[in-house]
Amino acid sequence: DAKTTQPPSMDCAEGRAANLPCNHSTISGNEYVYWYRQIHSQGPQYIIHGLKNNETNEMASLIITEDRKSSTLILPHATLRDTAVYYCIVRVGWGEGAGGTSYGKLTFGQGTILTVHP
Amino acid sequence: DGGITQSPKYLFRKEGQNVTLSCEQNLNHDAMYWYRQDPGQGLRLIYYSQIVNDFQKGDIAEGYSVSREKKESFPLTVTSAQKNPTAFYLCASSIDVRREVSLRELFFGEGSRLTVL
């Protein structure tokens, strides 16, 4: 799976948009971009994923550059409860990969610590 | 409500003792996973299971063992052979990817924090 690079920490004011960048310059054509977040001492929570097109759901928006070498997770109106570690993960789609060896192999790096302040 | 339950939430053990962490899910998911997380670090895959009575080693399986006798349950045993067992352990599950090609997310439990005294 391609490696990702994220800033170690970011701050955001409550009510403002939080834009979290992720660099994945070695991404392959069949690799998807996933975002998870982890609130302190809890299990990670899925946020969103995408391949080429921008995606939006009730939690966030994902903007992927045309060359797919980077992406940005956008929390449109950050709240104090959005303070967490955000992980950007790039991996082959489920069901793909030689012999199914990619199953479950979401490689979580150190992520970005997002702090939302009043 | 459907979800994943891990127990115990906190566990202390003496060196040389084996300890088993429980993971139960009622999501009807076929695949289950165990991850380990150390302070300030990301998650590392220990073992995963795609179907009952089958499981595969992840990236850091040494010193750990698992079983998958029931679809709902995937217990992890931390053996005395694990040199540095103090960590936060996370269990996850997902739909069996062999039956459905479309992408699916992992659902995580709340974690078990193991401390070796």
PDB file of C-alpha atoms in Angstrom:
ATOM      1  CA  ASP A   1       0.000   0.000   0.000  1.00  0.00           C
ATOM      2  CA  ALA A   2       1.167   3.542  -0.772  1.00  0.00           C
ATOM      3  CA  LYS A   3       2.584   5.583   2.088  1.00  0.00           C
ATOM      4  CA  THR A   4       0.937   8.781   3.197  1.00  0.00           C
ATOM      5  CA  THR A   5       2.289  11.968   4.723  1.00  0.00           C
ATOM      6  CA  GLN A   6       0.230  14.114   7.055  1.00  0.00           C
ATOM      7  CA  PRO A   7       1.107  17.119   9.222  1.00  0.00           C
ATOM      8  CA  PRO A   8       1.505  16.002  12.844  1.00  0.00           C
ATOM      9  CA  SER A   9      -0.930  18.575  14.215  1.00  0.00           C
ATOM     10  CA  MET A  10      -3.406  21.282  13.241  1.00  0.00           C
ATOM     11  CA  ASP A  11      -5.640  23.751  15.022  1.00  0.00           C
ATOM     12  CA  CYS A  12      -9.064  24.958  14.016  1.00  0.00           C
ATOM     13  CA  ALA A  13     -11.545  27.403  15.515  1.00  0.00           C
ATOM     14  CA  GLU A  14     -14.960  26.045  16.395  1.00  0.00           C
ATOM     15  CA  GLY A  15     -17.472  26.673  13.611  1.00  0.00           C
ATOM     16  CA  ARG A  16     -14.832  27.095  10.959  1.00  0.00           C
ATOM     17  CA  ALA A  17     -13.902  24.582   8.279  1.00  0.00           C
ATOM     18  CA  ALA A  18     -11.071  22.211   9.086  1.00  0.00           C
ATOM     19  CA  ASN A  19      -8.987  21.251   6.058  1.00  0.00           C
ATOM     20  CA  LEU A  20      -6.704  18.289   6.667  1.00  0.00           C
ATOM     21  CA  PRO A  21      -4.158  17.566   3.935  1.00  0.00           C
ATOM     22  CA  CYS A  22      -2.659  14.226   2.979  1.00  0.00           C
ATOM     23  CA  ASN A  23       0.112  13.519   0.528  1.00  0.00           C
ATOM     24  CA  HIS A  24       0.166  10.158  -1.242  1.00  0.00           C
ATOM     25  CA  SER A  25       2.452  10.789  -4.192  1.00  0.00           C
ATOM     26  CA  THR A  26       3.152   7.075  -4.831  1.00  0.00           C
ATOM     27  CA  ILE A  27      -0.495   6.059  -5.051  1.00  0.00           C
ATOM     28  CA  SER A  28      -1.344   3.429  -7.647  1.00  0.00           C
ATOM     29  CA  GLY A  29      -4.287   3.494 -10.019  1.00  0.00           C
ATOM     30  CA  ASN A  30      -6.300   0.916  -8.059  1.00  0.00           C
ATOM     31  CA  GLU A  31      -5.675   2.370  -4.613  1.00  0.00           C
ATOM     32  CA  TYR A  32      -8.346   4.190  -2.685  1.00  0.00           C
ATOM     33  CA  VAL A  33      -7.984   6.980  -0.156  1.00  0.00           C
ATOM     34  CA  TYR A  34      -9.621   6.325   3.228  1.00  0.00           C
ATOM     35  CA  TRP A  35     -10.012   8.634   6.187  1.00  0.00           C
ATOM     36  CA  TYR A  36     -10.574   7.471   9.751  1.00  0.00           C
ATOM     37  CA  ARG A  37     -10.460   9.371  13.013  1.00  0.00           C
ATOM     38  CA  GLN A  38      -9.736   8.289  16.549  1.00  0.00           C
ATOM     39  CA  ILE A  39     -10.907  10.114  19.613  1.00  0.00           C
ATOM     40  CA  HIS A  40      -8.658   9.583  22.603  1.00  0.00           C
ATOM     41  CA  SER A  41      -8.724   6.021  23.953  1.00  0.00           C
ATOM     42  CA  GLN A  42     -11.476   4.912  21.584  1.00  0.00           C
ATOM     43  CA  GLY A  43     -11.528   2.784  18.456  1.00  0.00           C
ATOM     44  CA  PRO A  44     -11.051   4.498  15.086  1.00  0.00           C
ATOM     45  CA  GLN A  45     -14.163   5.607  13.241  1.00  0.00           C
ATOM     46  CA  TYR A  46     -14.587   5.528   9.489  1.00  0.00           C
ATOM     47  CA  ILE A  47     -15.209   8.936   7.920  1.00  0.00           C
ATOM     48  CA  ILE A  48     -15.093   8.702   4.142  1.00  0.00           C
ATOM     49  CA  HIS A  49     -13.245   7.170   1.218  1.00  0.00           C
ATOM     50  CA  GLY A  50     -12.769   7.828  -2.497  1.00  0.00           C
ATOM     51  CA  LEU A  51     -10.913   6.808  -5.633  1.00  0.00           C
ATOM     52  CA  LYS A  52     -10.873   9.660  -8.133  1.00  0.00           C
ATOM     53  CA  ASN A  53     -13.938  11.808  -7.669  1.00  0.00           C
ATOM     54  CA  ASN A  54     -14.622  14.124  -4.792  1.00  0.00           C
ATOM     55  CA  GLU A  55     -16.912  12.602  -2.193  1.00  0.00           C
ATOM     56  CA  THR A  56     -19.253  14.039   0.418  1.00  0.00           C
ATOM     57  CA  ASN A  57     -21.240  12.468   3.207  1.00  0.00           C
ATOM     58  CA  GLU A  58     -22.879  13.632   6.394  1.00  0.00           C
ATOM     59  CA  MET A  59     -19.556  13.832   8.201  1.00  0.00           C
ATOM     60  CA  ALA A  60     -17.125  15.340   5.728  1.00  0.00           C
ATOM     61  CA  SER A  61     -15.996  16.015   2.189  1.00  0.00           C
ATOM     62  CA  LEU A  62     -13.006  14.457   0.459  1.00  0.00           C
ATOM     63  CA  ILE A  63     -11.220  16.368  -2.262  1.00  0.00           C
ATOM     64  CA  ILE A  64      -8.759  14.366  -4.366  1.00  0.00           C
ATOM     65  CA  THR A  65      -6.454  16.166  -6.777  1.00  0.00           C
ATOM     66  CA  GLU A  66      -6.630  15.295 -10.444  1.00  0.00           C
ATOM     67  CA  ASP A  67      -3.267  13.509 -10.355  1.00  0.00           C
ATOM     68  CA  ARG A  68      -4.419  11.715  -7.159  1.00  0.00           C
ATOM     69  CA  LYS A  69      -1.160  12.468  -5.418  1.00  0.00           C
ATOM     70  CA  SER A  70      -2.806  14.342  -2.589  1.00  0.00           C
ATOM     71  CA  SER A  71      -6.156  14.815  -0.951  1.00  0.00           C
ATOM     72  CA  THR A  72      -7.878  17.011   1.609  1.00  0.00           C
ATOM     73  CA  LEU A  73     -10.451  16.052   4.179  1.00  0.00           C
ATOM     74  CA  ILE A  74     -12.839  18.896   4.930  1.00  0.00           C
ATOM     75  CA  LEU A  75     -14.943  19.152   8.075  1.00  0.00           C
ATOM     76  CA  PRO A  76     -17.206  22.029   7.052  1.00  0.00           C
ATOM     77  CA  HIS A  77     -18.157  23.303  10.507  1.00  0.00           C
ATOM     78  CA  ALA A  78     -15.779  21.921  13.099  1.00  0.00           C
ATOM     79  CA  THR A  79     -17.022  21.374  16.642  1.00  0.00           C
ATOM     80  CA  LEU A  80     -15.145  20.645  19.845  1.00  0.00           C
ATOM     81  CA  ARG A  81     -16.160  16.996  19.435  1.00  0.00           C
ATOM     82  CA  ASP A  82     -14.139  16.820  16.219  1.00  0.00           C
ATOM     83  CA  THR A  83     -10.914  17.018  18.223  1.00  0.00           C
ATOM     84  CA  ALA A  84      -9.214  13.725  17.374  1.00  0.00           C
ATOM     85  CA  VAL A  85      -6.391  12.062  15.476  1.00  0.00           C
ATOM     86  CA  TYR A  86      -7.216  11.860  11.763  1.00  0.00           C
ATOM     87  CA  TYR A  87      -5.679   9.090   9.695  1.00  0.00           C
ATOM     88  CA  CYS A  88      -5.298   9.171   5.923  1.00  0.00           C
ATOM     89  CA  ILE A  89      -4.860   5.676   4.489  1.00  0.00           C
ATOM     90  CA  VAL A  90      -4.240   4.551   0.946  1.00  0.00           C
ATOM     91  CA  ARG A  91      -4.847   0.950  -0.002  1.00  0.00           C
ATOM     92  CA  VAL A  92      -6.135  -1.317  -2.712  1.00  0.00           C
ATOM     93  CA  GLY A  93      -9.872  -1.802  -2.819  1.00  0.00           C
ATOM     94  CA  TRP A  94     -11.426  -4.587  -0.807  1.00  0.00           C
ATOM     95  CA  GLY A  95     -11.340  -7.837  -2.714  1.00  0.00           C
ATOM     96  CA  GLU A  96      -8.309  -6.838  -4.749  1.00  0.00           C
ATOM     97  CA  GLY A  97      -4.684  -7.704  -4.292  1.00  0.00           C
ATOM     98  CA  ALA A  98      -2.780 -10.926  -4.893  1.00  0.00           C
ATOM     99  CA  GLY A  99      -4.343 -13.802  -2.987  1.00  0.00           C
ATOM    100  CA  GLY A 100      -6.434 -11.482  -0.916  1.00  0.00           C
ATOM    101  CA  THR A 101      -3.403 -10.468   1.079  1.00  0.00           C
ATOM    102  CA  SER A 102      -4.643  -6.933   1.320  1.00  0.00           C
ATOM    103  CA  TYR A 103      -7.537  -7.909   3.552  1.00  0.00           C
ATOM    104  CA  GLY A 104      -7.644  -5.823   6.671  1.00  0.00           C
ATOM    105  CA  LYS A 105      -4.254  -4.330   5.999  1.00  0.00           C
ATOM    106  CA  LEU A 106      -5.198  -0.782   6.597  1.00  0.00           C
ATOM    107  CA  THR A 107      -1.866   0.779   7.513  1.00  0.00           C
ATOM    108  CA  PHE A 108      -2.481   3.505  10.050  1.00  0.00           C
ATOM    109  CA  GLY A 109       0.365   6.015  10.262  1.00  0.00           C
ATOM    110  CA  GLN A 110       0.658   8.569  13.043  1.00  0.00           C
ATOM    111  CA  GLY A 111      -2.046  10.795  11.582  1.00  0.00           C
ATOM    112  CA  THR A 112      -2.843  14.442  12.262  1.00  0.00           C
ATOM    113  CA  ILE A 113      -3.894  15.593  15.714  1.00  0.00           C
ATOM    114  CA  LEU A 114      -6.693  18.077  15.086  1.00  0.00           C
ATOM    115  CA  THR A 115      -7.494  20.373  17.984  1.00  0.00           C
ATOM    116  CA  VAL A 116     -10.694  22.399  17.708  1.00  0.00           C
ATOM    117  CA  HIS A 117     -10.714  25.320  20.112  1.00  0.00           C
ATOM    118  CA  PRO A 118     -13.552  27.640  21.174  1.00  0.00           C
TER     119      PRO A 118
ATOM    120  CA  ASP B   1     -27.948  -2.137  18.725  1.00  0.00           C
ATOM    121  CA  GLY B   2     -25.359  -3.844  16.531  1.00  0.00           C
ATOM    122  CA  GLY B   3     -21.715  -3.384  17.321  1.00  0.00           C
ATOM    123  CA  ILE B   4     -18.437  -4.784  18.557  1.00  0.00           C
ATOM    124  CA  THR B   5     -17.819  -5.421  22.225  1.00  0.00           C
ATOM    125  CA  GLN B   6     -14.365  -5.804  23.679  1.00  0.00           C
ATOM    126  CA  SER B   7     -13.657  -6.911  27.227  1.00  0.00           C
ATOM    127  CA  PRO B   8     -12.162  -6.202  29.593  1.00  0.00           C
ATOM    128  CA  LYS B   9     -11.611  -2.498  29.028  1.00  0.00           C
ATOM    129  CA  TYR B  10      -8.610  -2.490  31.368  1.00  0.00           C
ATOM    130  CA  LEU B  11      -6.464  -5.465  32.284  1.00  0.00           C
ATOM    131  CA  PHE B  12      -3.364  -5.904  34.388  1.00  0.00           C
ATOM    132  CA  ARG B  13      -1.168  -8.973  34.317  1.00  0.00           C
ATOM    133  CA  LYS B  14       2.103 -10.103  35.750  1.00  0.00           C
ATOM    134  CA  GLU B  15       5.026 -10.977  33.561  1.00  0.00           C
ATOM    135  CA  GLY B  16       4.945 -14.571  32.383  1.00  0.00           C
ATOM    136  CA  GLN B  17       1.172 -14.855  32.409  1.00  0.00           C
ATOM    137  CA  ASN B  18      -1.004 -15.429  29.393  1.00  0.00           C
ATOM    138  CA  VAL B  19      -4.081 -13.250  29.050  1.00  0.00           C
ATOM    139  CA  THR B  20      -7.066 -13.495  26.706  1.00  0.00           C
ATOM    140  CA  LEU B  21      -8.927 -10.464  25.341  1.00  0.00           C
ATOM    141  CA  SER B  22     -12.495 -10.958  24.228  1.00  0.00           C
ATOM    142  CA  CYS B  23     -14.053  -9.568  21.047  1.00  0.00           C
ATOM    143  CA  GLU B  24     -17.692 -10.193  20.142  1.00  0.00           C
ATOM    144  CA  GLN B  25     -19.699  -8.717  17.271  1.00  0.00           C
ATOM    145  CA  ASN B  26     -23.381  -8.937  16.359  1.00  0.00           C
ATOM    146  CA  LEU B  27     -23.073  -7.228  12.991  1.00  0.00           C
ATOM    147  CA  ASN B  28     -23.116 -10.530  11.097  1.00  0.00           C
ATOM    148  CA  HIS B  29     -19.688  -9.687   9.728  1.00  0.00           C
ATOM    149  CA  ASP B  30     -17.538 -12.492   8.403  1.00  0.00           C
ATOM    150  CA  ALA B  31     -14.146 -10.831   8.788  1.00  0.00           C
ATOM    151  CA  MET B  32     -12.559  -9.843  12.087  1.00  0.00           C
ATOM    152  CA  TYR B  33      -9.228  -8.259  12.968  1.00  0.00           C
ATOM    153  CA  TRP B  34      -6.949  -7.480  15.903  1.00  0.00           C
ATOM    154  CA  TYR B  35      -4.751  -4.391  15.995  1.00  0.00           C
ATOM    155  CA  ARG B  36      -2.240  -3.151  18.536  1.00  0.00           C
ATOM    156  CA  GLN B  37      -1.630   0.530  19.254  1.00  0.00           C
ATOM    157  CA  ASP B  38       1.277   1.953  21.260  1.00  0.00           C
ATOM    158  CA  PRO B  39       1.318   5.506  22.658  1.00  0.00           C
ATOM    159  CA  GLY B  40       1.581   8.106  19.905  1.00  0.00           C
ATOM    160  CA  GLN B  41       1.651   5.437  17.222  1.00  0.00           C
ATOM    161  CA  GLY B  42      -0.687   4.175  14.553  1.00  0.00           C
ATOM    162  CA  LEU B  43      -2.351   0.761  14.532  1.00  0.00           C
ATOM    163  CA  ARG B  44      -0.499  -2.418  13.628  1.00  0.00           C
ATOM    164  CA  LEU B  45      -2.283  -5.573  12.471  1.00  0.00           C
ATOM    165  CA  ILE B  46      -1.773  -8.663  14.652  1.00  0.00           C
ATOM    166  CA  TYR B  47      -4.148 -11.279  13.198  1.00  0.00           C
ATOM    167  CA  TYR B  48      -7.204 -11.334  10.992  1.00  0.00           C
ATOM    168  CA  SER B  49      -9.862 -13.856  10.097  1.00  0.00           C
ATOM    169  CA  GLN B  50     -11.980 -13.891   6.969  1.00  0.00           C
ATOM    170  CA  ILE B  51     -14.182 -16.810   7.939  1.00  0.00           C
ATOM    171  CA  VAL B  52     -14.891 -19.181  10.802  1.00  0.00           C
ATOM    172  CA  ASN B  53     -12.079 -21.644  11.566  1.00  0.00           C
ATOM    173  CA  ASP B  54      -9.598 -19.687   9.482  1.00  0.00           C
ATOM    174  CA  PHE B  55      -7.203 -16.885  10.391  1.00  0.00           C
ATOM    175  CA  GLN B  56      -4.035 -15.278   9.051  1.00  0.00           C
ATOM    176  CA  LYS B  57      -1.038 -13.614  10.651  1.00  0.00           C
ATOM    177  CA  GLY B  58      -0.740  -9.879  10.328  1.00  0.00           C
ATOM    178  CA  ASP B  59       2.400  -7.799  10.608  1.00  0.00           C
ATOM    179  CA  ILE B  60       3.185  -8.462  14.285  1.00  0.00           C
ATOM    180  CA  ALA B  61       1.756 -11.899  15.141  1.00  0.00           C
ATOM    181  CA  GLU B  62       4.684 -13.168  17.225  1.00  0.00           C
ATOM    182  CA  GLY B  63       3.694 -13.770  20.837  1.00  0.00           C
ATOM    183  CA  TYR B  64      -0.024 -13.751  20.074  1.00  0.00           C
ATOM    184  CA  SER B  65      -2.588 -16.424  19.263  1.00  0.00           C
ATOM    185  CA  VAL B  66      -6.221 -16.335  18.128  1.00  0.00           C
ATOM    186  CA  SER B  67      -9.124 -18.657  17.470  1.00  0.00           C
ATOM    187  CA  ARG B  68     -12.267 -18.292  15.388  1.00  0.00           C
ATOM    188  CA  GLU B  69     -14.665 -21.026  16.415  1.00  0.00           C
ATOM    189  CA  LYS B  70     -17.749 -18.860  16.039  1.00  0.00           C
ATOM    190  CA  LYS B  71     -18.595 -16.138  13.576  1.00  0.00           C
ATOM    191  CA  GLU B  72     -19.352 -13.692  16.374  1.00  0.00           C
ATOM    192  CA  SER B  73     -16.202 -14.206  18.407  1.00  0.00           C
ATOM    193  CA  PHE B  74     -12.484 -13.646  17.795  1.00  0.00           C
ATOM    194  CA  PRO B  75     -10.534 -13.832  21.087  1.00  0.00           C
ATOM    195  CA  LEU B  76      -6.882 -12.790  21.247  1.00  0.00           C
ATOM    196  CA  THR B  77      -4.426 -14.424  23.643  1.00  0.00           C
ATOM    197  CA  VAL B  78      -1.345 -12.464  24.580  1.00  0.00           C
ATOM    198  CA  THR B  79       1.171 -15.098  25.548  1.00  0.00           C
ATOM    199  CA  SER B  80       4.207 -14.870  27.779  1.00  0.00           C
ATOM    200  CA  ALA B  81       6.299 -14.978  24.606  1.00  0.00           C
ATOM    201  CA  GLN B  82       5.195 -11.452  23.719  1.00  0.00           C
ATOM    202  CA  LYS B  83       8.137  -9.370  24.883  1.00  0.00           C
ATOM    203  CA  ASN B  84       6.383  -6.028  25.200  1.00  0.00           C
ATOM    204  CA  PRO B  85       2.669  -6.667  25.681  1.00  0.00           C
ATOM    205  CA  THR B  86       1.669  -3.386  27.329  1.00  0.00           C
ATOM    206  CA  ALA B  87      -0.481  -1.661  24.727  1.00  0.00           C
ATOM    207  CA  PHE B  88      -3.973  -0.688  23.608  1.00  0.00           C
ATOM    208  CA  TYR B  89      -5.635  -3.531  21.691  1.00  0.00           C
ATOM    209  CA  LEU B  90      -8.382  -2.923  19.138  1.00  0.00           C
ATOM    210  CA  CYS B  91     -10.703  -5.416  17.534  1.00  0.00           C
ATOM    211  CA  ALA B  92     -12.488  -4.679  14.251  1.00  0.00           C
ATOM    212  CA  SER B  93     -14.845  -6.381  11.836  1.00  0.00           C
ATOM    213  CA  SER B  94     -16.043  -5.981   8.269  1.00  0.00           C
ATOM    214  CA  ILE B  95     -18.204  -7.650   5.666  1.00  0.00           C
ATOM    215  CA  ASP B  96     -16.465 -10.574   3.965  1.00  0.00           C
ATOM    216  CA  VAL B  97     -14.771  -9.046   0.972  1.00  0.00           C
ATOM    217  CA  ARG B  98     -14.754 -12.343  -0.912  1.00  0.00           C
ATOM    218  CA  ARG B  99     -18.520 -12.169  -1.321  1.00  0.00           C
ATOM    219  CA  GLU B 100     -18.746  -8.499  -2.069  1.00  0.00           C
ATOM    220  CA  VAL B 101     -16.216  -6.610  -4.101  1.00  0.00           C
ATOM    221  CA  SER B 102     -17.475  -3.155  -3.243  1.00  0.00           C
ATOM    222  CA  LEU B 103     -15.582  -1.252  -0.636  1.00  0.00           C
ATOM    223  CA  ARG B 104     -16.417  -1.594   2.998  1.00  0.00           C
ATOM    224  CA  GLU B 105     -15.219   0.062   6.132  1.00  0.00           C
ATOM    225  CA  LEU B 106     -13.864  -1.456   9.302  1.00  0.00           C
ATOM    226  CA  PHE B 107     -15.971  -1.187  12.448  1.00  0.00           C
ATOM    227  CA  PHE B 108     -13.899  -0.958  15.612  1.00  0.00           C
ATOM    228  CA  GLY B 109     -14.560  -1.843  19.237  1.00  0.00           C
ATOM    229  CA  GLU B 110     -13.719   0.493  22.112  1.00  0.00           C
ATOM    230  CA  GLY B 111     -10.435  -1.237  22.850  1.00  0.00           C
ATOM    231  CA  SER B 112      -8.760  -3.092  25.710  1.00  0.00           C
ATOM    232  CA  ARG B 113      -5.831  -1.550  27.543  1.00  0.00           C
ATOM    233  CA  LEU B 114      -3.362  -4.173  28.789  1.00  0.00           C
ATOM    234  CA  THR B 115      -0.691  -3.291  31.322  1.00  0.00           C
ATOM    235  CA  VAL B 116       2.018  -5.718  32.366  1.00  0.00           C
ATOM    236  CA  LEU B 117       3.254  -5.129  35.889  1.00  0.00           C
TER     237      LEU B 117
END
